[in-house]
CSV table of C-alpha atoms and ligand atoms in Angstrom, one decimal:
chain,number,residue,atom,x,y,z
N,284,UNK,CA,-14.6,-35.2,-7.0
N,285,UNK,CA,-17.7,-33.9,-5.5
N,286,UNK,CA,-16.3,-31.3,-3.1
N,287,UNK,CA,-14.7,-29.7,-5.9
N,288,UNK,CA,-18.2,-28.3,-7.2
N,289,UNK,CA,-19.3,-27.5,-3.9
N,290,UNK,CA,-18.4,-23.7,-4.1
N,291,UNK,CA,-20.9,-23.7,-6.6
N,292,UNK,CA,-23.8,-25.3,-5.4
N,293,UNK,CA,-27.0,-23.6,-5.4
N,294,UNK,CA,-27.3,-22.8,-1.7
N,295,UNK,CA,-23.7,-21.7,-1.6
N,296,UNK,CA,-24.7,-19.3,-4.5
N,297,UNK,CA,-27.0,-18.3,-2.9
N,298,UNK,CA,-25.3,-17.1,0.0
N,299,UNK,CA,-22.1,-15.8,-2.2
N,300,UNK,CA,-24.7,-13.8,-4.1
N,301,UNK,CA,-26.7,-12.3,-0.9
N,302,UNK,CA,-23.2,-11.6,0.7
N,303,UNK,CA,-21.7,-10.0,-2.5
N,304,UNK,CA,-25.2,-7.7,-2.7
N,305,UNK,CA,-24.5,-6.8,1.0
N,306,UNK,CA,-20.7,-5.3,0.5
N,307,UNK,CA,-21.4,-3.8,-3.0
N,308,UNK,CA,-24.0,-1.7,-1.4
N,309,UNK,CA,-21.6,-1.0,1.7
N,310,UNK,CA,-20.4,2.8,1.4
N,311,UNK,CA,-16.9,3.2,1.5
N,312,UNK,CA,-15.6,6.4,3.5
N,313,UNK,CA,-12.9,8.6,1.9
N,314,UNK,CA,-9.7,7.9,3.3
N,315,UNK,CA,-8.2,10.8,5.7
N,316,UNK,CA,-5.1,8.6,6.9
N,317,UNK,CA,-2.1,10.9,6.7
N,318,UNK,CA,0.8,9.8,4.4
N,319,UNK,CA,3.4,12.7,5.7
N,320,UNK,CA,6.8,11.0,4.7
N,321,UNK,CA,5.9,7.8,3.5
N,322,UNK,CA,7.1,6.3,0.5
N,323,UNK,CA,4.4,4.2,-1.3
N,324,UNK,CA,4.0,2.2,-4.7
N,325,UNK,CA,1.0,1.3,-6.2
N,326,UNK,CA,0.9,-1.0,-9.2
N,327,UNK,CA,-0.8,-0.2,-12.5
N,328,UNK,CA,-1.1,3.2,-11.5
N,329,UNK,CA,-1.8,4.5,-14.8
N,330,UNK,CA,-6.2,3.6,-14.9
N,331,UNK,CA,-8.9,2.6,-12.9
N,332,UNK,CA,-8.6,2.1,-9.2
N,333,UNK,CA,-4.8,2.1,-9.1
N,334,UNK,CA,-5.0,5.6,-10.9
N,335,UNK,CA,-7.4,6.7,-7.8
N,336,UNK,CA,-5.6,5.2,-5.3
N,337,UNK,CA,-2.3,6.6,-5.9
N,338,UNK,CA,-4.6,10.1,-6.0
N,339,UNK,CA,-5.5,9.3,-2.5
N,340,UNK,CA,-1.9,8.8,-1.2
N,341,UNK,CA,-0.8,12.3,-3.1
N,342,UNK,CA,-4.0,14.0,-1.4
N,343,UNK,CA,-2.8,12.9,1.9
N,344,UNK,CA,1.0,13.9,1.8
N,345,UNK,CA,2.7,11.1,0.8
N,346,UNK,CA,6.4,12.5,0.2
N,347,UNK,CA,7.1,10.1,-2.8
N,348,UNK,CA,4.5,8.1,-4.7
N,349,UNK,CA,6.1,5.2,-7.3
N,350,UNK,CA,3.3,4.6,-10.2
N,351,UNK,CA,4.5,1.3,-11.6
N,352,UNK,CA,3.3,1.3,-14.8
N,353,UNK,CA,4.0,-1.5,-18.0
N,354,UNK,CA,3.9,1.8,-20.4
N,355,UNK,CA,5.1,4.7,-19.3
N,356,UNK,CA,4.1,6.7,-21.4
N,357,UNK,CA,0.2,5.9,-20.1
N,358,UNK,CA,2.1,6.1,-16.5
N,359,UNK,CA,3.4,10.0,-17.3
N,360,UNK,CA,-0.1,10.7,-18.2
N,361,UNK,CA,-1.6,9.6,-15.0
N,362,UNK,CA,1.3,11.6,-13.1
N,363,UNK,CA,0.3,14.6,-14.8
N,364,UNK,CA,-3.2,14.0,-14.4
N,365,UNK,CA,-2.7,13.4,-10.5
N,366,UNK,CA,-0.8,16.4,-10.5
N,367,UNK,CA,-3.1,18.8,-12.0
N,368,UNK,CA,-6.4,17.7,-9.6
N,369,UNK,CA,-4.8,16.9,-6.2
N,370,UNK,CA,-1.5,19.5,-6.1
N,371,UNK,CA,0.3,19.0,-3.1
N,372,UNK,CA,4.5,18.5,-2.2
N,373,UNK,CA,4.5,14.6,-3.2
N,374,UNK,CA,7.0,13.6,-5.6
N,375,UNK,CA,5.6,11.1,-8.1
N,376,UNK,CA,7.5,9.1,-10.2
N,377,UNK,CA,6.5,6.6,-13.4
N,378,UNK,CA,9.2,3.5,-13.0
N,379,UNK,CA,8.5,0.7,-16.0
N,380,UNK,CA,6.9,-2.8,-14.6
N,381,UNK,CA,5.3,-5.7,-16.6
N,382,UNK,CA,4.3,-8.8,-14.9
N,383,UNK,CA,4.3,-10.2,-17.6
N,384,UNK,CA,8.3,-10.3,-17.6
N,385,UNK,CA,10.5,-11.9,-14.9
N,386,UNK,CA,13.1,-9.4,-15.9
N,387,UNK,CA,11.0,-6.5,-15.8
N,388,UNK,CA,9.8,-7.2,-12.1
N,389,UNK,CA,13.5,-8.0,-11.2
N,390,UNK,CA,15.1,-4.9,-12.5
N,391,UNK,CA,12.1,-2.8,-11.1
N,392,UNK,CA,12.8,-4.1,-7.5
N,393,UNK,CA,16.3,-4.1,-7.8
N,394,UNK,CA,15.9,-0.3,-8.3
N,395,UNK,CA,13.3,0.0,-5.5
N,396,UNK,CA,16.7,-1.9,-3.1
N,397,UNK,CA,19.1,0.9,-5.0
N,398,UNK,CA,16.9,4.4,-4.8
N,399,UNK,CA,14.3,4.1,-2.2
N,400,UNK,CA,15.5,5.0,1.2
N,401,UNK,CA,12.2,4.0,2.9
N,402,UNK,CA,8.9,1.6,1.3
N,403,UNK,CA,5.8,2.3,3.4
N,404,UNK,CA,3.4,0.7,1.3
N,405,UNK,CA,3.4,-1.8,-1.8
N,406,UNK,CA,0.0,-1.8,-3.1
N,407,UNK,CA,-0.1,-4.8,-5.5
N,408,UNK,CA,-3.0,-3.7,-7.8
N,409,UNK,CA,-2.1,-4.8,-11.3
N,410,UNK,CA,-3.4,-7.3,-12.7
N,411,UNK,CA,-5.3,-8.7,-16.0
N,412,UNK,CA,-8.0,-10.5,-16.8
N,413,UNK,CA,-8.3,-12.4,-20.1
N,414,UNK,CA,-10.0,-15.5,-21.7
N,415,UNK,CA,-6.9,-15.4,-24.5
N,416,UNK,CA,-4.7,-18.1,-25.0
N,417,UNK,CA,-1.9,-16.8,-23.8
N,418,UNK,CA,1.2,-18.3,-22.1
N,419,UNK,CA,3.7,-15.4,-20.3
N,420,UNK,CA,7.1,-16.8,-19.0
N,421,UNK,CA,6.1,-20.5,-19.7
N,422,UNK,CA,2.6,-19.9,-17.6
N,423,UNK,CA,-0.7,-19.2,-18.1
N,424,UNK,CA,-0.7,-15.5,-18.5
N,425,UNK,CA,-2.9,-14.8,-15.2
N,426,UNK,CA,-1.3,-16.9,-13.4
N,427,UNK,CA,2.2,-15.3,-14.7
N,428,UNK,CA,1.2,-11.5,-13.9
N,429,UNK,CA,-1.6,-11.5,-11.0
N,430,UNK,CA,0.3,-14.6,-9.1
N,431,UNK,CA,3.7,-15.1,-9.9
N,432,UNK,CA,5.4,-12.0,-10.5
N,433,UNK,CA,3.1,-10.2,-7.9
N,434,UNK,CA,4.6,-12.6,-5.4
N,435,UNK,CA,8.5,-12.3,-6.6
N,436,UNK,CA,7.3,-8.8,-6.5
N,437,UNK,CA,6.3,-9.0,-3.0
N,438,UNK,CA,9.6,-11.2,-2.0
N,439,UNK,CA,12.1,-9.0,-3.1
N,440,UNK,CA,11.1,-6.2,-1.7
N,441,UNK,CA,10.5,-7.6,1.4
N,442,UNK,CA,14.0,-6.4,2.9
N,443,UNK,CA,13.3,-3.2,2.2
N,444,UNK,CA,9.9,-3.1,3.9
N,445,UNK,CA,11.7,-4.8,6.9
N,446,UNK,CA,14.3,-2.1,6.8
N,447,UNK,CA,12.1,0.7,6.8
N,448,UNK,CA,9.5,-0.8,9.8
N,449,UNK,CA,12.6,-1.1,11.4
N,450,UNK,CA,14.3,2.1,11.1
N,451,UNK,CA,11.3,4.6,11.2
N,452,UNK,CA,9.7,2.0,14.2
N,453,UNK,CA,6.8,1.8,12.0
N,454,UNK,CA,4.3,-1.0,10.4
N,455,UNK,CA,4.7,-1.3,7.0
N,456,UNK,CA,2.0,-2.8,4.8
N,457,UNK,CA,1.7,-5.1,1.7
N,458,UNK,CA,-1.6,-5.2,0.0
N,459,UNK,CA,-2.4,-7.8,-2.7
N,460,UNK,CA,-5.3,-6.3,-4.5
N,461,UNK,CA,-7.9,-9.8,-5.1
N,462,UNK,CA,-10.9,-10.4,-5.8
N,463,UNK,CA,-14.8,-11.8,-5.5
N,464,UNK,CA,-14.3,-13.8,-8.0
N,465,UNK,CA,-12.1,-15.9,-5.8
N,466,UNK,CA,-15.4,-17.4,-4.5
N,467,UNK,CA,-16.9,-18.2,-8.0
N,468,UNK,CA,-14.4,-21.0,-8.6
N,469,UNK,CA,-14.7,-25.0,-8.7
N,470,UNK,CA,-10.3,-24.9,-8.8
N,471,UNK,CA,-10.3,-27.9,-11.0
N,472,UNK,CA,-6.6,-28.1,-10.6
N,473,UNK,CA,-6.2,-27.8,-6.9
N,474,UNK,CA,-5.8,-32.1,-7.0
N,475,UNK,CA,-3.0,-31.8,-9.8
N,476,UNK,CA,0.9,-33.1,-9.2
N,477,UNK,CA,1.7,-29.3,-9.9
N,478,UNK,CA,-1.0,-26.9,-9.8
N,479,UNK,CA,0.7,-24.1,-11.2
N,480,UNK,CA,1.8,-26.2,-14.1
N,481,UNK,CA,-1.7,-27.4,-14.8
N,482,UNK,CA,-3.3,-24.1,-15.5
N,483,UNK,CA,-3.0,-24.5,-19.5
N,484,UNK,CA,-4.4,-22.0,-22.0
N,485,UNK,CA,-7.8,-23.5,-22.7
N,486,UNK,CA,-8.8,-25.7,-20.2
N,487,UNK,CA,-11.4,-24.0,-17.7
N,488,UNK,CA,-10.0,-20.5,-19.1
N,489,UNK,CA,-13.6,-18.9,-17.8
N,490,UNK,CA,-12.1,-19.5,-14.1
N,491,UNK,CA,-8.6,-18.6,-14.7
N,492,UNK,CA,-9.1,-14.9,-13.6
N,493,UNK,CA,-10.9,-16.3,-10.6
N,494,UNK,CA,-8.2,-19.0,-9.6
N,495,UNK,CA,-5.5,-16.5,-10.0
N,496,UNK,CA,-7.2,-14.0,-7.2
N,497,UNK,CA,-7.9,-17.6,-5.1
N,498,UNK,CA,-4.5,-18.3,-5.4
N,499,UNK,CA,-3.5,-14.5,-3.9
N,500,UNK,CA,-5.6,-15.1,-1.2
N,501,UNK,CA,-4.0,-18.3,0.0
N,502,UNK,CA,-0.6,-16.9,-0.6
N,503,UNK,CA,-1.0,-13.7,1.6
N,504,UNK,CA,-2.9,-16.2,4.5
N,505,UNK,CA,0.4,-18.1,4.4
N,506,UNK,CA,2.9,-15.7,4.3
N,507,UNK,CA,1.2,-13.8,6.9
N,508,UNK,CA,1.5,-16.5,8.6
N,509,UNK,CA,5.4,-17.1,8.1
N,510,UNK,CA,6.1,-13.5,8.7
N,511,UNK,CA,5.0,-13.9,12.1
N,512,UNK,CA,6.5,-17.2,12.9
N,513,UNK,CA,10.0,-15.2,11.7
N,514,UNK,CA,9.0,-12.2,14.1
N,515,UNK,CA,8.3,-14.3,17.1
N,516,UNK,CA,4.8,-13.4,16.7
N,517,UNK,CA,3.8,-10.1,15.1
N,518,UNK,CA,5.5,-8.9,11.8
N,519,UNK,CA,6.3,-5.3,11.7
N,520,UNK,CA,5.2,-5.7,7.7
N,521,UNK,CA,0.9,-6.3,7.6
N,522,UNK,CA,-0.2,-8.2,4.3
N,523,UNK,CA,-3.5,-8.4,3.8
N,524,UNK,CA,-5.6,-9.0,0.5
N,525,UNK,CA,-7.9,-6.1,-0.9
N,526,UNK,CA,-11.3,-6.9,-2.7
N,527,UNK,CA,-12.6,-3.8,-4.2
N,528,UNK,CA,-15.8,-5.0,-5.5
N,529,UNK,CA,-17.1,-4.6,-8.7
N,530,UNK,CA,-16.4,-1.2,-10.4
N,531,UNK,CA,-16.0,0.4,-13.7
N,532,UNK,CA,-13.0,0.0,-15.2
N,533,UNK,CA,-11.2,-1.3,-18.1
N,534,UNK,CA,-10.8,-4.8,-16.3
N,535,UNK,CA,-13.0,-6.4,-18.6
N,536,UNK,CA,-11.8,-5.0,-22.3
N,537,UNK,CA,-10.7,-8.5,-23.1
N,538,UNK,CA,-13.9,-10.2,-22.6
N,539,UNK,CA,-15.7,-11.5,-25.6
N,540,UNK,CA,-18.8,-9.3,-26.4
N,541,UNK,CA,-21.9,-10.9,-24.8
N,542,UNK,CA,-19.4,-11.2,-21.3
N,543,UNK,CA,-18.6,-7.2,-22.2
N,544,UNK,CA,-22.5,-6.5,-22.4
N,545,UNK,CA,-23.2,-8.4,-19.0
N,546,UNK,CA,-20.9,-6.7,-17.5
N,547,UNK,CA,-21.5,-3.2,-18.7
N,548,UNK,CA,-25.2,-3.7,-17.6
N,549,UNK,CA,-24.2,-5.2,-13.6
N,550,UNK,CA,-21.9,-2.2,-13.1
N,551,UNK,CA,-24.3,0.4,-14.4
N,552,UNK,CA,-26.5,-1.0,-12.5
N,553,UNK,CA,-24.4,-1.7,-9.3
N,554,UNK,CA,-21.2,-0.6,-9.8
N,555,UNK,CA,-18.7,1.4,-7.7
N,556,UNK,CA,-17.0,4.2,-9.9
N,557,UNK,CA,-13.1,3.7,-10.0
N,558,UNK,CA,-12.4,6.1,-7.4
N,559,UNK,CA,-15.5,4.5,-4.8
N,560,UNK,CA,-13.2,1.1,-5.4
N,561,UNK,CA,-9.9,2.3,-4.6
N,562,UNK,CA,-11.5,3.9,-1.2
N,563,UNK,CA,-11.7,-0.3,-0.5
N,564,UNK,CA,-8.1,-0.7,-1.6
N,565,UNK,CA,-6.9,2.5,1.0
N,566,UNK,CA,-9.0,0.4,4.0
N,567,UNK,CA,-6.8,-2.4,3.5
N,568,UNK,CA,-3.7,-0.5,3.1
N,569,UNK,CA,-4.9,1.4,6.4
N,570,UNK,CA,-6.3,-2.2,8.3
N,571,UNK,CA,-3.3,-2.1,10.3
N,572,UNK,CA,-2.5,-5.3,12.4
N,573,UNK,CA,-6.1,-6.3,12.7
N,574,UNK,CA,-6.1,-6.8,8.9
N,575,UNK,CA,-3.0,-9.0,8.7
N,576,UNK,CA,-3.0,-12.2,6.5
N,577,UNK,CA,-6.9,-11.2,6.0
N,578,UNK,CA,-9.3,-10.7,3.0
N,579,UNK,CA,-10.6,-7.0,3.4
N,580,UNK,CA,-13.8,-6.8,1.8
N,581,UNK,CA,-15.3,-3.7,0.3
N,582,UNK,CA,-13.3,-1.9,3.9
N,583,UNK,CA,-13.9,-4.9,5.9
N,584,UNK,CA,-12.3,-7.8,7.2
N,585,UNK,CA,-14.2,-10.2,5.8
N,586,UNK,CA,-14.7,-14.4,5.5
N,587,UNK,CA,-12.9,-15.4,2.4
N,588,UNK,CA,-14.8,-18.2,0.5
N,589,UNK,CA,-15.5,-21.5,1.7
N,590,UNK,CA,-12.8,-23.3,0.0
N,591,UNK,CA,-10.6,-21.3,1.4
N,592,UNK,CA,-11.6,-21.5,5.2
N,593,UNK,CA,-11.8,-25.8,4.7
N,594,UNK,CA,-9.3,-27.9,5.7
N,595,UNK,CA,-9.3,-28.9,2.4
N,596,UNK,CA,-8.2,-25.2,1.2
N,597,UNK,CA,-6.0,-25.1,4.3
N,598,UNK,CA,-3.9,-28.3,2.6
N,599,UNK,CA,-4.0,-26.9,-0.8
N,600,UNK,CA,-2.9,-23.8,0.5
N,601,UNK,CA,0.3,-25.3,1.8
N,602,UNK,CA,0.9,-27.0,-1.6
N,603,UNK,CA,0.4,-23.7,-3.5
N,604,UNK,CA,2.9,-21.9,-1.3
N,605,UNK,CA,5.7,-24.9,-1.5
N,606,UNK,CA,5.1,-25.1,-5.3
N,607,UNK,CA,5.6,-21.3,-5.6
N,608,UNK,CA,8.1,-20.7,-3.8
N,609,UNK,CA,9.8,-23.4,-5.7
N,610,UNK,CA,9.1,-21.3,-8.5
N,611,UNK,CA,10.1,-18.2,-7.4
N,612,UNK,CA,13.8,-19.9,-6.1
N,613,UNK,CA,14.1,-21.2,-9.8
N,614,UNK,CA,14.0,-17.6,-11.1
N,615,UNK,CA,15.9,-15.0,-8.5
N,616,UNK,CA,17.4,-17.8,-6.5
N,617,UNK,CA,17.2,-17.3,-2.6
N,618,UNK,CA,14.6,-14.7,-2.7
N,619,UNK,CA,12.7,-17.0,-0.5
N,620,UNK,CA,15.0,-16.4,2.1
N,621,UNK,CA,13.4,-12.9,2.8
N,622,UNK,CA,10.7,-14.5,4.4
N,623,UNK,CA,12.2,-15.7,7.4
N,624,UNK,CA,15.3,-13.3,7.3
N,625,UNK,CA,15.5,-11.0,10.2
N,626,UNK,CA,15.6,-7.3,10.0
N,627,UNK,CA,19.5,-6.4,8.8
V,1883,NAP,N1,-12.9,-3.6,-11.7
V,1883,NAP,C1,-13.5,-4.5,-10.9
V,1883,NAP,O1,-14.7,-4.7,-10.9
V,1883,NAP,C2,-12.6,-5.3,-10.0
V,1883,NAP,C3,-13.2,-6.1,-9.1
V,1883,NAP,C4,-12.4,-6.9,-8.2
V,1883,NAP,C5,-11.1,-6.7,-8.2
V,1883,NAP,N2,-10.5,-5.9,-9.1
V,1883,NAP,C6,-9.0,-5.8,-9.2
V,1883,NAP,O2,-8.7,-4.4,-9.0
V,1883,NAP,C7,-7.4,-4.2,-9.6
V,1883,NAP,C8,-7.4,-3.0,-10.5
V,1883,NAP,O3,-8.2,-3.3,-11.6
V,1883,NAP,P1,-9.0,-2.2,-12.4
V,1883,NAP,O4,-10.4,-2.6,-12.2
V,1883,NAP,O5,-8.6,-0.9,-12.0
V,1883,NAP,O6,-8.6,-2.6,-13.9
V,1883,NAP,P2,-7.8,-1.8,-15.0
V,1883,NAP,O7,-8.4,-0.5,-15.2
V,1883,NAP,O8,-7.7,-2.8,-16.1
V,1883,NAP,O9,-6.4,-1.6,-14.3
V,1883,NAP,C9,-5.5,-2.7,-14.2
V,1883,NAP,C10,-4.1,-2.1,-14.2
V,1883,NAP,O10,-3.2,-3.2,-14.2
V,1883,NAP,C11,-2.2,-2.9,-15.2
V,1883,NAP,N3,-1.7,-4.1,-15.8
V,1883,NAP,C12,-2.3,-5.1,-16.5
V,1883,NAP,N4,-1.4,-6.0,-16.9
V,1883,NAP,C13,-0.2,-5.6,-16.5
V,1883,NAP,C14,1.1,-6.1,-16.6
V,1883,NAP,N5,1.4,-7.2,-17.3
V,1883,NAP,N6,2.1,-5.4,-16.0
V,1883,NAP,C15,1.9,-4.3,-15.3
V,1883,NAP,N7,0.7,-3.7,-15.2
V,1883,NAP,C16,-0.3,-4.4,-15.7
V,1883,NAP,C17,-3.0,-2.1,-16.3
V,1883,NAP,O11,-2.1,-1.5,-17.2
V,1883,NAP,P3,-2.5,-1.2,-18.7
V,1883,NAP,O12,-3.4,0.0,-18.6
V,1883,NAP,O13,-1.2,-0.9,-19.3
V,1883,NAP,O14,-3.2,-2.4,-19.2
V,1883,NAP,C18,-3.8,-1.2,-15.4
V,1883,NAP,O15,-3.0,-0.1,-15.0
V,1883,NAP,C19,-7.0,-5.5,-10.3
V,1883,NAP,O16,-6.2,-6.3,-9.4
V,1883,NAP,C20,-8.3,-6.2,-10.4
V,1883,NAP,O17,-8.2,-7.6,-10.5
V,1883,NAP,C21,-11.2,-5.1,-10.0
């Protein structure tokens, strides 16, 4: 038992918190990395960072942006708005995904396979963060939309990614946005039979943000991993995971009041603007090789937390991708395959 509180003792805190101080304060360049001809998506592209990122990629040529957007008519707005302050030749497009739907993820990367020619970037930003009660597709709603479907996501349109790395003789990149608050967990479940089943509505529901975004980081360490293995050593597709540190946003609308108020007065106080965050999410879409299966930390390449550098976390992490991948057979069945298939 007593190794699960360790992330949280007070020396550990300590360090956490002198770390975290460190990277907020770290400036984060604007991105000049040309996009000429690339095809990118970018998740939740209607607010906040994703809104700015996807501004970035039109700035610097991209030929087609996809803003993948649960409403579209918020996504149309961000087009329009992205339109008016950064003209340029890119054609963007609003294309309807909610992770909070197995069907909507399906159908959105099944028309990804049937009208993209080429996917240079999938940058996995979405995501929620909510103390509700809430189940989504038989899961705890987190762990349905920032885990789950990000990951069937992810599979699925892995051919595609192959295809294009492959055809263009180019990298292609994955980017799973995640977060700091993957250190501030004690993962009370990581010793359960099934740890996805074990994240109920209303047990430790102040962590499940946090365990979702620890969960993303051991995925993308292990899939890394298995991409290489099936590319005798160096995938042509780079996953990495992207922490943008803390920024304005509407992350935290969910939040009861006392949590809104804490958090209002730590960003005014500290935090990035919207656009200053998604500079972090372009460094890790721009890390190249060097960034693969890696946490990168307000631009960085960075330690991820202690748990998940143990040996401990290294065990779990095998667990979490068996169990999910399990999952993700049981609802697009050999999707799991793309992970070790060969470029077509
Ligand atoms: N803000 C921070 O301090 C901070 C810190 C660390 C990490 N992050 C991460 O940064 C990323 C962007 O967050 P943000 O700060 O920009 O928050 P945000 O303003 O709330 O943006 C989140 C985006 O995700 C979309 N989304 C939520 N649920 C969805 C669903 N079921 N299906 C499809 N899209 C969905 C939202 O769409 P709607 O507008 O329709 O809700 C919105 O476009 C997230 O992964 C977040 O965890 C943020």
């Amino acid at each position: 038992m007593a190794d699960i509180y360790q992330p949280l003792r007070f020396s550990n805190l300590f360090a956490v918190g002198y770390h975290f101080l460190q990277r907020q304060f770290r400036s984060l360049a604007v991105p000049t990395a040309s996009y000429a001809g690339r095809t990118v998506i970018v998740t939740g592209a209607n607010g906040g960072l994703g809104l700015e990122a996807a501004r970035h990629f039109a700035r610097l040529g991209a030929a087609r942006i996809i803003l993948a957007c649960r409403s579209t008519e918020r996504g149309e707005a961000a087009k329009a708005d992205i339109e008016q302050s950064a003209p340029s030749s890119t054609v963007l497009e609003v294309w309807s995904l909610d992770l909070c739907s197995f069907d909507s993820v399906r159908a959105f990367c099944r028309r990804a396979e049937k009208e993209l020619d080429r996917l240079d970037v999938l940058l996995a930003n979405a995501a929620l963060l909510s103390l509700d009660l809430k189940m989504a597709e038989g899961y705890e709603v987190q762990i349905t939309a920032n885990v789950i479907s990000n990951f069937l996501m992810v599979l699925m349109l892995l051919p595609l990614l192959r295809r294009t790395a492959s055809k263009y003789n180019t990298e292609t990149t994955v980017s799973v946005v995640a977060s700091e608050a993957h250190f501030f967990t004690r993962f009370c479940e990581q010793n359960e039979p099934h740890i996805f089943n074990s994240f109920r509505p209303g047990t430790y529901m102040d962590e499940r943000y946090a365990n979702s975004k620890l969960l993303d980081v051991l995925v993308v360490q292990e899939l890394a991993e298995r991409l290489d293995a099936s590319s005798a050593g160096a995938s042509p597709i780079v996953v990495n995971t992207a922490n943008p540190g803390l920024c304005k946003s509407n992350l935290f609308r969910d939040i009861h009041a006392v949590g809104q108020f804490f958090v209002a007065a730590l960003t005014l106080l500290i935090g990035r603007t919207s656009e200053q965050g998604s500079r972090a999410l372009m460094a890790a879409v721009d890390g190249g090789r060097a960034s693969h299966g890696k946490y990168v930390d307000s631009g960085k390449v960075e330690d991820p937390s202690f748990f998940v550098l143990s040996e401990k976390g290294k065990a779990v992490q095998k667990k979490v991708w068996d169990e999910l991948m399990e999952i993700l057979e049981g609802i697009e069945p050999g999707v799991t395959r793309n992970v070790t298939q060969a470029t077509a």
